[in-house]
Coordinates of C-alpha atoms and ligand atoms in Angstrom, one line a residue:
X1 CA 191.8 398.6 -33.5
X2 CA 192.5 402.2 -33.8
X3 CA 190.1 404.8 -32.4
X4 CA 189.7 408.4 -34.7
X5 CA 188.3 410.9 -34.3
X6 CA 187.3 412.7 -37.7
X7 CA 186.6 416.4 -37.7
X8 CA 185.2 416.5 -40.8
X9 CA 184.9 420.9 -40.7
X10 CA 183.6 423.0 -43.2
X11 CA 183.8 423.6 -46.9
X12 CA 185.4 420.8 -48.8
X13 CA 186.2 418.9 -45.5
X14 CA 183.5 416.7 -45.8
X15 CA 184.6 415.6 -49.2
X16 CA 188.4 415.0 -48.7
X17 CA 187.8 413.1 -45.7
X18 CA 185.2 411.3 -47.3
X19 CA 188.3 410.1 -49.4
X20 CA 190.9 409.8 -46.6
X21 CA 188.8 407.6 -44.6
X22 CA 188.2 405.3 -47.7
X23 CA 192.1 404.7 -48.2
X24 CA 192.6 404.2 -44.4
X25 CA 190.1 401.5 -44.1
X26 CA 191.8 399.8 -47.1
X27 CA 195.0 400.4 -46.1
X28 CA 193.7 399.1 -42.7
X29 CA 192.3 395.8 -44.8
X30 CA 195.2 395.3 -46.2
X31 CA 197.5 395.5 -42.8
X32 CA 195.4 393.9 -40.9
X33 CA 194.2 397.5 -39.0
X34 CA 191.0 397.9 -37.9
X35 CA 190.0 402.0 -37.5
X36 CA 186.6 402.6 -35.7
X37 CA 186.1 406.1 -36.9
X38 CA 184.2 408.5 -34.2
X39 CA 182.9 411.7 -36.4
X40 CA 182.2 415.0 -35.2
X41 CA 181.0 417.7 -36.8
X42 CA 182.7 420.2 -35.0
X43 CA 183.0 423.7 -37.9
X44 CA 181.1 426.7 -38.9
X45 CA 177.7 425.3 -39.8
X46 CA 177.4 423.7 -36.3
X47 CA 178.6 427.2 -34.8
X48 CA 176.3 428.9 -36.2
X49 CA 173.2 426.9 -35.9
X50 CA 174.1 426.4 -32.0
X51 CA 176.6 428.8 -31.1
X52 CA 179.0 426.2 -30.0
X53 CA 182.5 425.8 -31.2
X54 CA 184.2 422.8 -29.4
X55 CA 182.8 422.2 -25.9
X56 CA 185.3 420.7 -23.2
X57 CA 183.3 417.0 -23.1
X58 CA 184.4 416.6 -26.9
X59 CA 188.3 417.4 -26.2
X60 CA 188.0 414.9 -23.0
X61 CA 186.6 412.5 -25.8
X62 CA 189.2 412.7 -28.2
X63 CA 192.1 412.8 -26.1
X64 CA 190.9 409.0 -25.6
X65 CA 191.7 408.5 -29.3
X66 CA 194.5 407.4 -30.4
X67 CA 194.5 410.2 -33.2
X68 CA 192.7 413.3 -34.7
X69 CA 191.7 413.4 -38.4
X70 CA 190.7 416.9 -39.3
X71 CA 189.6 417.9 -42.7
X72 CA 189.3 422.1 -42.8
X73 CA 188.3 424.7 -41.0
X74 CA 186.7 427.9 -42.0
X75 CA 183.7 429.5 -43.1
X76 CA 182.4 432.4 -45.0
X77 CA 179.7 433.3 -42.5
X78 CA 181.9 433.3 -39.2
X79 CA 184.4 435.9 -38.5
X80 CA 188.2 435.4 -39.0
X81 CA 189.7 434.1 -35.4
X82 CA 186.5 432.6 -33.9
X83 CA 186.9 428.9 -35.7
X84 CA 190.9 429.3 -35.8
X85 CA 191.0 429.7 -31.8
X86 CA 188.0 428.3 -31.2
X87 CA 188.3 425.2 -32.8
X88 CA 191.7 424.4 -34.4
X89 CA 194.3 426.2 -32.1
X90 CA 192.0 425.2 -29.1
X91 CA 192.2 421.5 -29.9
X92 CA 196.6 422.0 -30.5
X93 CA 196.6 423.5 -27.2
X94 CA 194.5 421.5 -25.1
X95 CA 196.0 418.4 -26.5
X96 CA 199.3 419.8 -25.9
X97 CA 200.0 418.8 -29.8
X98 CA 203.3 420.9 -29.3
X99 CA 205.1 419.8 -32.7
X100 CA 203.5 420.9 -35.7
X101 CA 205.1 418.3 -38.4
X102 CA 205.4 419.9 -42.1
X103 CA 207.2 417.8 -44.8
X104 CA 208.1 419.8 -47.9
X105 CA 208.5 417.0 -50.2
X106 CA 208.3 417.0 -54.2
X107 CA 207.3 413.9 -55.3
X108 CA 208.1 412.7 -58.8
X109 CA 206.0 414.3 -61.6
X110 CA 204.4 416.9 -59.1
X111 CA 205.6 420.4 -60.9
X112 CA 208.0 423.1 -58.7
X113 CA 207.5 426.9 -59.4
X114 CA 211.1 426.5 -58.9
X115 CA 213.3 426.3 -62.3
X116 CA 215.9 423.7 -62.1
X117 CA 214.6 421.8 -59.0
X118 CA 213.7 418.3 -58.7
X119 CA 212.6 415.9 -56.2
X120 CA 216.5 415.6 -55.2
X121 CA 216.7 418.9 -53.9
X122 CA 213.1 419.4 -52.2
X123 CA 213.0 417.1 -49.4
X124 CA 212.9 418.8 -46.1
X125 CA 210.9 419.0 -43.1
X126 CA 209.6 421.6 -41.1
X127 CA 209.3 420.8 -37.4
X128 CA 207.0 424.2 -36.2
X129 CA 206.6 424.8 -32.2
X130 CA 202.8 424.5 -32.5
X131 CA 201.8 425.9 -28.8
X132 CA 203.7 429.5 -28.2
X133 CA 204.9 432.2 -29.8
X134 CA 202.6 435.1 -31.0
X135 CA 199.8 432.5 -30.8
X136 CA 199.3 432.1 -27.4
X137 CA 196.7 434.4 -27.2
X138 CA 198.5 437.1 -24.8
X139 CA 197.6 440.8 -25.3
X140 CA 194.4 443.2 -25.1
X141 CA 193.2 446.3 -26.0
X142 CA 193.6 449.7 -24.2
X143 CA 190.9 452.7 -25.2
X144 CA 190.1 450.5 -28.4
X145 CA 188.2 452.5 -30.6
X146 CA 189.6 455.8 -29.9
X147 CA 193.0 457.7 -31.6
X148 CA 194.5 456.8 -28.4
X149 CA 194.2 453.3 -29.2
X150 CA 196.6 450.6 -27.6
X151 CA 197.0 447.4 -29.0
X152 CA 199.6 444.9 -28.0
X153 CA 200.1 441.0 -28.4
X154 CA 202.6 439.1 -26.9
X155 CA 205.0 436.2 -27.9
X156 CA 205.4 433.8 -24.9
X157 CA 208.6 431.7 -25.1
X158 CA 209.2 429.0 -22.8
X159 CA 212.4 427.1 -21.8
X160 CA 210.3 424.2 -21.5
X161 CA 208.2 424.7 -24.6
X162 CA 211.6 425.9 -26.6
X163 CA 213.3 422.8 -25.5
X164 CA 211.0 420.1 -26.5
X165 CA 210.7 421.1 -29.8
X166 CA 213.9 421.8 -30.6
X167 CA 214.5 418.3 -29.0
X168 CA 212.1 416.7 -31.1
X169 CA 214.0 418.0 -34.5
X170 CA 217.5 416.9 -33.4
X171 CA 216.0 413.5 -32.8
X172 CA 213.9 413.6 -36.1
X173 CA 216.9 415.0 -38.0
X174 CA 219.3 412.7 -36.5
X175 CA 217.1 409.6 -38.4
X176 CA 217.5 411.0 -41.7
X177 CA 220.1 410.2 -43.6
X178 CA 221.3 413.7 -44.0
X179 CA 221.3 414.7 -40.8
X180 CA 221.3 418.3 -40.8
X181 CA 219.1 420.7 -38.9
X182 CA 218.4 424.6 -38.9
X183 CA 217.5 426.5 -36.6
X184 CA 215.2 429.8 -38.3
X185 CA 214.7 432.7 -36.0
X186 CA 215.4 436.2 -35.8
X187 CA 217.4 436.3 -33.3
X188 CA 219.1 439.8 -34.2
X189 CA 215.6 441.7 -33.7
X190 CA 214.0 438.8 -31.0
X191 CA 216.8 439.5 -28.5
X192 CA 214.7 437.7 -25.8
X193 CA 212.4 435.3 -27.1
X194 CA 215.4 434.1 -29.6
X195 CA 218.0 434.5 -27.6
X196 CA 216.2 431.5 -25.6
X197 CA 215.8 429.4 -28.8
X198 CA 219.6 430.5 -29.3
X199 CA 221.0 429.1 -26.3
X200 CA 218.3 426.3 -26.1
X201 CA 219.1 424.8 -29.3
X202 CA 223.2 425.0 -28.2
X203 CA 222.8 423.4 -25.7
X204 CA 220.7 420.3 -26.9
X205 CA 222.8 419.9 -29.6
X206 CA 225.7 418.9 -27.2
X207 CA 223.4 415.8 -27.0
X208 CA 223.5 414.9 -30.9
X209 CA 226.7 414.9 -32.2
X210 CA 225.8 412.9 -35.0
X211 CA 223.5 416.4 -36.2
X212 CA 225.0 419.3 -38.5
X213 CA 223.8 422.3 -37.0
X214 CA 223.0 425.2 -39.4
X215 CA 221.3 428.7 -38.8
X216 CA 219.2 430.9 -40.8
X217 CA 217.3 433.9 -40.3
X218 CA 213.9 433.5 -41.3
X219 CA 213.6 436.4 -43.9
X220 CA 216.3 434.5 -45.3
X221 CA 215.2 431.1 -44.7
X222 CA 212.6 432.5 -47.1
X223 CA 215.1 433.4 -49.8
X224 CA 217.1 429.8 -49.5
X225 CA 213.8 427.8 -49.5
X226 CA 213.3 429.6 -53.1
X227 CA 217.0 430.1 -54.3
X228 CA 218.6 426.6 -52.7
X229 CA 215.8 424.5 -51.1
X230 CA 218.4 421.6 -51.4
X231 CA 220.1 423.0 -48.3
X232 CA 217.7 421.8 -45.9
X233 CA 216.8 418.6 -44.2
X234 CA 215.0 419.8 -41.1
X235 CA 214.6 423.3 -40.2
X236 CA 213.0 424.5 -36.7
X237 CA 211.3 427.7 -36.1
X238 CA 209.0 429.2 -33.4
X239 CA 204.8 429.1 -34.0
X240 CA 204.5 432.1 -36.2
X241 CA 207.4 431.7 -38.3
X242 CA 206.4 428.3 -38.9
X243 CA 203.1 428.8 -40.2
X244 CA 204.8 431.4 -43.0
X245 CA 207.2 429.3 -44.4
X246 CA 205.3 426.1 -44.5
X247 CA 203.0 428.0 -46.9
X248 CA 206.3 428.9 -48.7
X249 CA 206.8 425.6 -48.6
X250 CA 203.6 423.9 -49.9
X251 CA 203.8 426.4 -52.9
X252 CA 207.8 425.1 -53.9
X253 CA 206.4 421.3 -53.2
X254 CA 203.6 422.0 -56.1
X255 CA 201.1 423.4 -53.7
X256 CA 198.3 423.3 -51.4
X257 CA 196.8 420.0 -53.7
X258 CA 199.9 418.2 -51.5
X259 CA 200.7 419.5 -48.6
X260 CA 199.8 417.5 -45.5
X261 CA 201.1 418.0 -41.9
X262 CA 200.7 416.8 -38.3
X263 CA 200.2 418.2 -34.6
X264 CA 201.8 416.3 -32.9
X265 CA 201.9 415.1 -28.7
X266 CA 204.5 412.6 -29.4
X267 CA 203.3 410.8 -25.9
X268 CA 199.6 412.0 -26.3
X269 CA 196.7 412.0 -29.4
X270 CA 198.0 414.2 -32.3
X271 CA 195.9 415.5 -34.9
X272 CA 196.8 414.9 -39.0
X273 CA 195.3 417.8 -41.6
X274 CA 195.8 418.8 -44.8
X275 CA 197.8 422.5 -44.7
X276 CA 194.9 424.0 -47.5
X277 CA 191.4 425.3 -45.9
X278 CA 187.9 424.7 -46.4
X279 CA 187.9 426.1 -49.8
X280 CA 184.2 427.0 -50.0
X281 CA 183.7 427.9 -53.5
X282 CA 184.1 424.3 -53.9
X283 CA 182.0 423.2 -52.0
X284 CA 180.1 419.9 -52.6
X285 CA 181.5 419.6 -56.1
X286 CA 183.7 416.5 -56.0
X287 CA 186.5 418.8 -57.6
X288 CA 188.7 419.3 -54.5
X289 CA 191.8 417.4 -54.5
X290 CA 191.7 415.4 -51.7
X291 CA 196.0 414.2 -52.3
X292 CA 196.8 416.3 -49.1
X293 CA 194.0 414.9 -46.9
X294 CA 195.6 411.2 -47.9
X295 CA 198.9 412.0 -47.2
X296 CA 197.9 413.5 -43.9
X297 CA 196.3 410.1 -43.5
X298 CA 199.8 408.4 -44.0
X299 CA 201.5 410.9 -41.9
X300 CA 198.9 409.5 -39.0
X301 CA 199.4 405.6 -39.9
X302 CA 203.3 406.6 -39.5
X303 CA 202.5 408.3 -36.5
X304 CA 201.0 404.9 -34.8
X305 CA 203.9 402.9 -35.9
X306 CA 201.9 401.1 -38.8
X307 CA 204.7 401.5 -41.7
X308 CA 203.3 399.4 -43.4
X309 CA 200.1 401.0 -44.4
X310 CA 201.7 404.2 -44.2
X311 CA 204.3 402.8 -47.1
X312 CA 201.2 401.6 -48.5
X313 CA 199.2 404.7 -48.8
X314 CA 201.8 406.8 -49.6
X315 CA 203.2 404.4 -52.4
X316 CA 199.9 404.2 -54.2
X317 CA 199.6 408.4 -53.8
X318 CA 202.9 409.0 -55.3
X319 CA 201.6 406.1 -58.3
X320 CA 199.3 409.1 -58.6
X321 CA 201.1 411.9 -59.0
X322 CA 203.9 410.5 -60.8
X323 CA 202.2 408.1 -63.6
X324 CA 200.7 411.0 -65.0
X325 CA 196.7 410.1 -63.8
X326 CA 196.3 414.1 -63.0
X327 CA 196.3 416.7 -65.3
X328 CA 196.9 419.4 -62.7
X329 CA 196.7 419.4 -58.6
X330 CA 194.3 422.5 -58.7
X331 CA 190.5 421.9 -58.1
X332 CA 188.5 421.5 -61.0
X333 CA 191.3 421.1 -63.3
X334 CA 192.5 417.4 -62.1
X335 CA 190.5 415.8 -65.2
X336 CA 189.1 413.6 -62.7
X337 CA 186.6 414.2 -59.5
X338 CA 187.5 414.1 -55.8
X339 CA 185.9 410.0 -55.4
X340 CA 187.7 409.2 -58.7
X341 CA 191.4 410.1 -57.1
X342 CA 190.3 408.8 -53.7
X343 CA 189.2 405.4 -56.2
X344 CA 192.1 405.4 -58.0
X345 CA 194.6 405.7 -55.0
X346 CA 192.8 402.3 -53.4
X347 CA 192.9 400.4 -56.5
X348 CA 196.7 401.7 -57.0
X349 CA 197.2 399.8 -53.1
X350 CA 196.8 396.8 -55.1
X351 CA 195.3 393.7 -53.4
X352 CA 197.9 393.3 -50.8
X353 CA 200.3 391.0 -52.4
X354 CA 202.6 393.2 -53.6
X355 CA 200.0 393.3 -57.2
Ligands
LIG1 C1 197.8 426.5 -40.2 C2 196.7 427.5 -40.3 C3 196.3 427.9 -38.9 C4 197.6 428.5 -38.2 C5 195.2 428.9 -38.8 C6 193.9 428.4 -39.5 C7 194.9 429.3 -37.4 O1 197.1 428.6 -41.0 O2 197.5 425.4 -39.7 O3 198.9 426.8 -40.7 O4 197.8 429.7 -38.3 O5 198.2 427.7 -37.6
LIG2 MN1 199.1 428.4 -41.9

């Protein structure tokens, strides 16, 4: 029995995790997994009716779960910043979720902006530190308002932070078959702050020989994910960088319809989302493509050591996207509603005999 707590959030949340949690608990049927799902409705709406964002009782709460399952986050009538700190980086910090897990995959019959690639040569993973950086929140405001204006915002880089993340990607890279990992920075400008990731990932490297090390700088990391994604198996990059290129990298995996990710504490409760947000114009119309919010739900099975429902889930999605059932990713051009896909995917996870 598996305790969850769903976040269900704002816009089209509702609706994609309507669908996740219907391929869990069949999943979970199948594999013998039971999943007690504890909703909150943590988002904008709520924030705006009470004034309250996440209070501290609820994080207690959840870090009794064995994992997070967040829909989106964001909302037309709250300011940019109050949800995102408030709510989503507040709950990655507090749960000290340091890894933010970001496979760049192209399945079979999804379609790349990129001419000439394939599914053979899009297959990476982006391990993103997911509690430093330029997002710790360090900075202020000196005679704000006036010409005189100072603004400044700081990037905190810890050895122990650094080193646990980079860590994380030689062990995850030295399980693939390729074995390869690349370290993105900008170390040429970020004397300090890179310099540290520099050395750090040097040094742990000593302790997996089995890894290709690689380097890229992350304006050119950008170039190579376009010109040669095929060259990368597991890149690792600081908080901000992270979040850029993962975007980079839903769009060259077929986009946002797809891309799922994880924030993870490997030895706490880690939190699966789809990368896209609340998408409000789309709200309540069952046209949302809720394929990322059920791959985020096989990133979580993974993530509790149930491979076989993970297998399961993701087996039946890529049935999905590679038999042709969709006529595009993008909402409201699927030729199919939001329940239909989450329908189809179940009935694709056959009846648990292999059938
Ligand atoms: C993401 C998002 C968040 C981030 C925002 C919503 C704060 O863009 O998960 O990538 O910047 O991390
Ligand atoms: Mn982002």
């Amino acid at each position: 029995m598996y305790k969850i707590a769903v976040i269900h959030g704002d816009g089209v949340g509702p609706e994609i995790i309507r669908e996740g949690m219907k391929v869990l608990e069949v999943a979970g049927d199948r594999c013998n997994l039971k999943f007690e799902f504890i909703p909150y409705d943590f988002g904008g709406d709520r924030y705006l009716a009470t004034g309250e964002i996440l209070p501290d009782s609820a994080i207690e709460e959840m870090r009794q779960c064995d994992a997070i399952y967040l829909g989106a986050v964001g909302h037309p009538g709250v300011a940019p910043g109050i949800l995102e700190k408030g709510l989503l980086l507040k709950l990655r910090f507090s749960l000290d979720q340091y890894i933010n897990l970001r496979p760049i995959k192209l399945y079979q019959g999804v379609e790349t902006p990129i001419k000439g690639k394939g599914p053979k040569d899009i297959d990476f993973v982006v391990v993103r530190e997911n509690t430093e950086c330029l997002y710790c929140g360090v900075g202020g405001f000196l005679k704000k308002g006036t010409m005189d204006e100072v603004a400044t915002q700081e990037a905190i880089y810890t050895r122990k932070g650094t080193e646990r993340c980079i860590r994380y990607a030689f062990e995850l890279a030295s399980k693939r078959p390729r074995k390869k990992l690349t370290l993105c920075d900008k170390s040429n400008v970020l004397t300090y702050g890179h310099d540290l990731w520099q050395r750090t990932f040097k040094e742990v490297a000593k302790d997996y020989p089995t890894v290709e090390c690689d380097h890229a700088y992350v304006d050119a990391a950008c170039m190579w994910m376009v010109k040669n994604p095929e060259w990368f198996d597991v890149i690792v990059t600081c908080n901000l960088f992270g979040d850029i290129i993962t975007d980079l990298g839903a769009m060259v995996q077929g986009g946002m319809g797809v891309a799922a990710g994880g924030n993870i504490n490997p030895v706490g409760t880690s939190m699966f989302e789809p990368i896209h947000g609340s998408a409000p114009k789309y709200t309540g119309k069952n046209e949302i493509n809720p394929i990322a919010t059920i791959l985020a739900g096989s990133m979580m099975l993974d993530f509790l050591k149930e491979e076989k429902a993970a297998r399961l889930v993701e087996d039946a999605t890529i049935k999905v996207l590679s038999e042709g059932y969709l006529k595009d990713l993008a909402a409201g051009k699927m030729g199919m509603s939001t329940s239909d896909v989450g329908d189809l995917v179940v009935k694709l996870m056959g009846n648990g005999d292999g059938k």
